[in-house]
Amino acid sequence: MEQHRTRPAQYGPRRSRAPLPAQGRGGAAAARPPAGRVVGRPAGRPVDPARPAPGAGSPVARAVRAVRGMPNPRLTGLGSGLFCAAVMTLLGFLDDLLFGASLTVYGVLFVPVSLLTALWVRRGDLLTAPVVVPIAFAVGLVPVAESGDGPAGRLMGLVTALATEAGWLYGGTLVAGSAVIVRRIRLVRRRAAARNRTPAA
């Protein structure tokens, strides 16, 4: 008799396959992740937009960027003295022309000039800044001080102006001295750090 071949037992019933997603516009939209989310992130947690660095727009940060953008020359001791004296003399003439030789305006302008002189002097001549600043104050005070008859009267007006504006003179000198001390401390620390980084022979 003819025997019918039977399927081996290892082939069991076919398993049902999962239905394929519907193709077309609806299926593509369902497979695409929603806008504002990244694949791999938990659902319901939107991506944070790029935030600027903390403090990037603060007034302090803007002031620091402005100071760094300023010119940074390195003047010798003599150069810093000539710079301060020339600037104060020019400011004295402008004060006489625009403000009627106001000693208060002259004293206020002396403070930032003293600071710039202390910041722009080179490291080897730091100690000259507090010395040349008072001299420049007296030189620039000549066009502002009241002048009498003859050299004696002009000298007397200069001495009187120095006595009445001694507060601004001391203030500008103190600002210059403080800036020099800060720069000196930073210079010493940098040298100590460089010595520590150098390997021992």
Tab-separated table of N, CA and C in Angstrom, residues 13-121:
chain	number	residue	atom	x	y	z
A	13	PRO	N	2.848	23.591	14.819
A	13	PRO	CA	1.956	24.552	14.170
A	13	PRO	C	2.633	25.905	14.020
A	14	ARG	N	2.367	26.559	12.964
A	14	ARG	CA	2.974	27.873	12.723
A	14	ARG	C	2.530	28.892	13.761
A	15	ARG	N	3.536	29.662	14.198
A	15	ARG	CA	3.208	30.706	15.179
A	15	ARG	C	2.669	31.927	14.458
A	16	SER	N	1.780	32.558	15.139
A	16	SER	CA	1.175	33.763	14.540
A	16	SER	C	2.141	34.931	14.661
A	17	ARG	N	2.368	35.631	13.582
A	17	ARG	CA	3.252	36.790	13.592
A	17	ARG	C	2.486	38.047	13.978
A	18	ALA	N	3.262	38.953	14.604
A	18	ALA	CA	2.635	40.224	14.992
A	18	ALA	C	2.304	41.012	13.745
A	19	PRO	N	1.181	41.669	13.739
A	19	PRO	CA	0.792	42.432	12.547
A	19	PRO	C	1.743	43.587	12.300
A	20	LEU	N	2.053	43.827	11.061
A	20	LEU	CA	2.930	44.924	10.694
A	20	LEU	C	2.220	46.251	10.898
A	21	PRO	N	3.020	47.308	11.232
A	21	PRO	CA	2.356	48.616	11.395
A	21	PRO	C	1.791	49.104	10.085
A	22	ALA	N	0.731	49.820	10.212
A	22	ALA	CA	0.045	50.315	9.017
A	22	ALA	C	0.935	51.296	8.296
A	23	GLN	N	1.064	51.107	6.993
A	23	GLN	CA	1.874	51.994	6.176
A	23	GLN	C	1.034	53.180	5.738
A	24	GLY	N	1.767	54.213	5.294
A	24	GLY	CA	1.058	55.411	4.829
A	24	GLY	C	1.336	56.574	5.759
A	25	ARG	N	0.513	57.568	5.643
A	25	ARG	CA	0.734	58.763	6.465
A	25	ARG	C	0.532	58.500	7.931
A	26	GLY	N	-0.476	57.760	8.237
A	26	GLY	CA	-0.744	57.486	9.654
A	26	GLY	C	0.358	56.668	10.281
A	27	GLY	N	0.865	55.650	9.554
A	27	GLY	CA	1.902	54.801	10.119
A	27	GLY	C	3.214	55.535	10.289
A	28	ALA	N	3.592	56.366	9.318
A	28	ALA	CA	4.847	57.116	9.437
A	28	ALA	C	4.791	58.100	10.586
A	29	ALA	N	3.649	58.716	10.779
A	29	ALA	CA	3.509	59.664	11.883
A	29	ALA	C	3.582	58.958	13.214
A	30	ALA	N	3.041	57.718	13.283
A	30	ALA	CA	3.081	57.002	14.551
A	30	ALA	C	4.488	56.540	14.874
A	31	ALA	N	5.285	56.173	13.832
A	31	ALA	CA	6.638	55.689	14.084
A	31	ALA	C	7.599	56.817	14.391
A	32	ARG	N	7.296	58.023	13.935
A	32	ARG	CA	8.201	59.143	14.151
A	32	ARG	C	8.049	59.661	15.577
A	33	PRO	N	9.175	59.917	16.297
A	33	PRO	CA	9.049	60.440	17.664
A	33	PRO	C	8.481	61.840	17.659
A	34	PRO	N	7.716	62.202	18.682
A	34	PRO	CA	7.122	63.546	18.726
A	34	PRO	C	8.188	64.614	18.810
A	35	ALA	N	7.830	65.793	18.324
A	35	ALA	CA	8.773	66.919	18.336
A	35	ALA	C	9.052	67.336	19.763
A	36	GLY	N	10.303	67.724	20.008
A	36	GLY	CA	10.670	68.186	21.343
A	36	GLY	C	11.205	67.086	22.220
A	37	ARG	N	11.262	65.842	21.708
A	37	ARG	CA	11.785	64.734	22.487
A	37	ARG	C	12.913	64.076	21.737
A	38	VAL	N	13.814	63.461	22.467
A	38	VAL	CA	14.946	62.774	21.883
A	38	VAL	C	14.789	61.307	22.156
A	39	VAL	N	15.115	60.479	21.154
A	39	VAL	CA	14.988	59.036	21.317
A	39	VAL	C	15.931	58.589	22.417
A	40	GLY	N	15.452	57.817	23.323
A	40	GLY	CA	16.270	57.341	24.428
A	40	GLY	C	15.979	58.050	25.728
A	41	ARG	N	15.330	59.220	25.697
A	41	ARG	CA	14.960	59.929	26.908
A	41	ARG	C	13.606	59.445	27.387
A	42	PRO	N	13.380	59.467	28.665
A	42	PRO	CA	12.056	59.059	29.147
A	42	PRO	C	10.976	59.989	28.655
A	43	ALA	N	9.831	59.409	28.392
A	43	ALA	CA	8.715	60.184	27.863
A	43	ALA	C	8.249	61.214	28.879
A	44	GLY	N	7.799	62.339	28.383
A	44	GLY	CA	7.290	63.382	29.260
A	44	GLY	C	8.376	64.297	29.785
A	45	ARG	N	9.630	64.153	29.300
A	45	ARG	CA	10.728	64.992	29.761
A	45	ARG	C	11.287	65.765	28.580
A	46	PRO	N	10.815	66.967	28.325
A	46	PRO	CA	11.259	67.712	27.141
A	46	PRO	C	12.713	68.105	27.263
A	47	VAL	N	13.329	68.302	26.111
A	47	VAL	CA	14.729	68.698	26.074
A	47	VAL	C	14.842	70.158	26.467
A	48	ASP	N	15.766	70.452	27.395
A	48	ASP	CA	15.961	71.828	27.814
A	48	ASP	C	16.692	72.586	26.726
A	49	PRO	N	16.239	73.787	26.399
A	49	PRO	CA	16.960	74.568	25.394
A	49	PRO	C	18.335	74.954	25.901
A	50	ALA	N	19.196	75.313	24.981
A	50	ALA	CA	20.561	75.687	25.351
A	50	ALA	C	20.528	76.941	26.213
A	51	ARG	N	21.107	76.816	27.390
A	51	ARG	CA	21.124	77.942	28.311
A	51	ARG	C	22.485	78.603	28.278
A	52	PRO	N	22.540	79.940	28.404
A	52	PRO	CA	23.848	80.595	28.421
A	52	PRO	C	24.589	80.260	29.702
A	53	ALA	N	25.871	80.443	29.661
A	53	ALA	CA	26.690	80.170	30.847
A	53	ALA	C	26.254	81.071	31.985
A	54	PRO	N	26.260	80.555	33.228
A	54	PRO	CA	25.822	81.380	34.348
A	54	PRO	C	26.714	82.594	34.519
A	55	GLY	N	26.074	83.749	34.645
A	55	GLY	CA	26.805	84.994	34.846
A	55	GLY	C	27.361	85.609	33.582
A	56	ALA	N	27.009	85.020	32.398
A	56	ALA	CA	27.582	85.546	31.149
A	56	ALA	C	27.076	86.945	30.853
A	57	GLY	N	25.838	87.250	31.245
A	57	GLY	CA	25.304	88.560	30.950
A	57	GLY	C	25.232	89.484	32.147
A	58	SER	N	25.914	89.139	33.233
A	58	SER	CA	25.867	89.955	34.436
A	58	SER	C	26.702	91.217	34.242
A	59	PRO	N	26.426	92.266	35.001
A	59	PRO	CA	27.230	93.492	34.867
A	59	PRO	C	28.693	93.277	35.193
A	60	VAL	N	28.974	92.392	36.154
A	60	VAL	CA	30.374	92.137	36.509
A	60	VAL	C	31.124	91.506	35.340
A	61	ALA	N	30.468	90.530	34.671
A	61	ALA	CA	31.113	89.884	33.520
A	61	ALA	C	31.345	90.880	32.392
A	62	ARG	N	30.371	91.763	32.160
A	62	ARG	CA	30.561	92.772	31.112
A	62	ARG	C	31.685	93.728	31.469
A	63	ALA	N	31.781	94.096	32.736
A	63	ALA	CA	32.868	94.993	33.150
A	63	ALA	C	34.230	94.329	32.989
A	64	VAL	N	34.304	93.038	33.326
A	64	VAL	CA	35.577	92.313	33.180
A	64	VAL	C	35.984	92.234	31.715
A	65	ARG	N	35.000	91.952	30.826
A	65	ARG	CA	35.314	91.900	29.398
A	65	ARG	C	35.752	93.265	28.886
A	66	ALA	N	35.132	94.337	29.392
A	66	ALA	CA	35.530	95.684	28.949
A	66	ALA	C	36.944	96.018	29.405
A	67	VAL	N	37.289	95.622	30.643
A	67	VAL	CA	38.638	95.901	31.141
A	67	VAL	C	39.675	95.107	30.353
A	68	ARG	N	39.342	93.842	30.039
A	68	ARG	CA	40.282	93.036	29.258
A	68	ARG	C	40.453	93.562	27.843
A	69	GLY	N	39.428	94.221	27.321
A	69	GLY	CA	39.530	94.766	25.978
A	69	GLY	C	40.284	96.085	25.901
A	70	MET	N	40.600	96.679	27.054
A	70	MET	CA	41.332	97.940	27.066
A	70	MET	C	42.796	97.696	26.699
A	71	PRO	N	43.479	98.720	26.192
A	71	PRO	CA	44.912	98.555	25.919
A	71	PRO	C	45.686	98.290	27.199
A	72	ASN	N	46.739	97.518	27.101
A	72	ASN	CA	47.507	97.122	28.268
A	72	ASN	C	48.992	97.369	28.014
A	73	PRO	N	49.402	98.651	27.920
A	73	PRO	CA	50.823	98.918	27.681
A	73	PRO	C	51.644	98.658	28.934
A	74	ARG	N	52.944	98.575	28.741
A	74	ARG	CA	53.857	98.388	29.861
A	74	ARG	C	54.857	99.542	29.830
A	75	LEU	N	54.687	100.481	30.779
A	75	LEU	CA	55.499	101.687	30.826
A	75	LEU	C	56.639	101.506	31.816
A	76	THR	N	57.756	102.138	31.520
A	76	THR	CA	58.854	102.175	32.481
A	76	THR	C	58.514	103.166	33.593
A	77	GLY	N	59.390	103.251	34.569
A	77	GLY	CA	59.149	104.203	35.649
A	77	GLY	C	59.099	105.631	35.146
A	78	LEU	N	60.053	105.998	34.283
A	78	LEU	CA	60.050	107.335	33.702
A	78	LEU	C	58.864	107.535	32.774
A	79	GLY	N	58.541	106.508	32.000
A	79	GLY	CA	57.402	106.613	31.091
A	79	GLY	C	56.088	106.782	31.825
A	80	SER	N	55.917	106.069	32.935
A	80	SER	CA	54.680	106.234	33.707
A	80	SER	C	54.578	107.623	34.303
A	81	GLY	N	55.720	108.187	34.754
A	81	GLY	CA	55.692	109.552	35.276
A	81	GLY	C	55.345	110.570	34.217
A	82	LEU	N	55.937	110.423	33.019
A	82	LEU	CA	55.621	111.343	31.928
A	82	LEU	C	54.167	111.191	31.478
A	83	PHE	N	53.686	109.956	31.441
A	83	PHE	CA	52.289	109.733	31.057
A	83	PHE	C	51.336	110.417	32.033
A	84	CYS	N	51.535	110.189	33.327
A	84	CYS	CA	50.630	110.759	34.334
A	84	CYS	C	50.705	112.286	34.329
A	85	ALA	N	51.923	112.845	34.214
A	85	ALA	CA	52.059	114.302	34.216
A	85	ALA	C	51.427	114.913	32.977
A	86	ALA	N	51.613	114.288	31.812
A	86	ALA	CA	51.032	114.839	30.585
A	86	ALA	C	49.513	114.780	30.613
A	87	VAL	N	48.961	113.659	31.094
A	87	VAL	CA	47.506	113.531	31.140
A	87	VAL	C	46.912	114.522	32.136
A	88	MET	N	47.526	114.675	33.297
A	88	MET	CA	46.988	115.608	34.295
A	88	MET	C	47.116	117.051	33.827
A	89	THR	N	48.186	117.387	33.114
A	89	THR	CA	48.298	118.742	32.576
A	89	THR	C	47.215	119.013	31.534
A	90	LEU	N	46.980	118.031	30.670
A	90	LEU	CA	45.913	118.173	29.672
A	90	LEU	C	44.551	118.306	30.348
A	91	LEU	N	44.305	117.496	31.363
A	91	LEU	CA	43.036	117.591	32.088
A	91	LEU	C	42.911	118.911	32.831
A	92	GLY	N	44.044	119.440	33.303
A	92	GLY	CA	44.009	120.746	33.967
A	92	GLY	C	43.588	121.851	33.012
A	93	PHE	N	44.123	121.835	31.800
A	93	PHE	CA	43.721	122.847	30.801
A	93	PHE	C	42.247	122.676	30.405
A	94	LEU	N	41.812	121.412	30.241
A	94	LEU	CA	40.403	121.187	29.911
A	94	LEU	C	39.489	121.619	31.050
A	95	ASP	N	39.931	121.388	32.269
A	95	ASP	CA	39.135	121.826	33.428
A	95	ASP	C	39.040	123.342	33.465
A	96	ASP	N	40.137	124.016	33.179
A	96	ASP	CA	40.116	125.479	33.158
A	96	ASP	C	39.234	126.002	32.038
A	97	LEU	N	39.205	125.283	30.909
A	97	LEU	CA	38.436	125.743	29.758
A	97	LEU	C	36.951	125.448	29.889
A	98	LEU	N	36.613	124.246	30.417
A	98	LEU	CA	35.212	123.814	30.435
A	98	LEU	C	34.521	124.074	31.764
A	99	PHE	N	35.230	123.958	32.867
A	99	PHE	CA	34.593	124.054	34.193
A	99	PHE	C	35.089	125.233	35.014
A	100	GLY	N	35.820	126.137	34.405
A	100	GLY	CA	36.258	127.314	35.146
A	100	GLY	C	37.263	127.012	36.234
A	101	ALA	N	38.200	126.119	35.967
A	101	ALA	CA	39.273	125.764	36.900
A	101	ALA	C	38.708	125.242	38.220
A	102	SER	N	37.834	124.231	38.118
A	102	SER	CA	37.257	123.625	39.316
A	102	SER	C	38.248	122.627	39.907
A	103	LEU	N	38.658	122.846	41.132
A	103	LEU	CA	39.604	121.945	41.785
A	103	LEU	C	38.967	120.598	42.097
A	104	THR	N	37.660	120.590	42.340
A	104	THR	CA	36.979	119.322	42.627
A	104	THR	C	36.974	118.422	41.398
A	105	VAL	N	36.670	118.983	40.235
A	105	VAL	CA	36.690	118.199	38.999
A	105	VAL	C	38.092	117.671	38.734
A	106	TYR	N	39.091	118.503	38.971
A	106	TYR	CA	40.475	118.075	38.770
A	106	TYR	C	40.835	116.921	39.718
A	107	GLY	N	40.398	117.015	40.949
A	107	GLY	CA	40.691	115.936	41.904
A	107	GLY	C	39.989	114.636	41.554
A	108	VAL	N	38.747	114.726	41.086
A	108	VAL	CA	38.017	113.516	40.688
A	108	VAL	C	38.700	112.846	39.498
A	109	LEU	N	39.168	113.623	38.533
A	109	LEU	CA	39.841	113.050	37.372
A	109	LEU	C	41.209	112.473	37.724
A	110	PHE	N	41.797	112.931	38.803
A	110	PHE	CA	43.123	112.454	39.187
A	110	PHE	C	43.092	110.993	39.644
A	111	VAL	N	41.990	110.551	40.238
A	111	VAL	CA	41.924	109.189	40.789
A	111	VAL	C	42.020	108.123	39.688
A	112	PRO	N	41.210	108.169	38.606
A	112	PRO	CA	41.376	107.137	37.568
A	112	PRO	C	42.712	107.205	36.844
A	113	VAL	N	43.269	108.395	36.686
A	113	VAL	CA	44.588	108.492	36.058
A	113	VAL	C	45.642	107.817	36.927
A	114	SER	N	45.543	107.974	38.229
A	114	SER	CA	46.472	107.305	39.138
A	114	SER	C	46.345	105.788	39.042
A	115	LEU	N	45.113	105.304	38.941
A	115	LEU	CA	44.898	103.862	38.817
A	115	LEU	C	45.499	103.328	37.513
A	116	LEU	N	45.276	104.016	36.402
A	116	LEU	CA	45.841	103.576	35.124
A	116	LEU	C	47.366	103.592	35.164
A	117	THR	N	47.935	104.594	35.815
A	117	THR	CA	49.400	104.647	35.913
A	117	THR	C	49.935	103.440	36.673
A	118	ALA	N	49.259	103.058	37.760
A	118	ALA	CA	49.708	101.900	38.534
A	118	ALA	C	49.485	100.586	37.802
A	119	LEU	N	48.471	100.517	36.942
A	119	LEU	CA	48.192	99.284	36.210
A	119	LEU	C	49.079	99.124	34.980
A	120	TRP	N	49.519	100.237	34.396
A	120	TRP	CA	50.276	100.170	33.155
A	120	TRP	C	51.780	100.191	33.352
A	121	VAL	N	52.257	100.464	34.557
A	121	VAL	CA	53.706	100.437	34.767
A	121	VAL	C	54.168	98.988	34.748
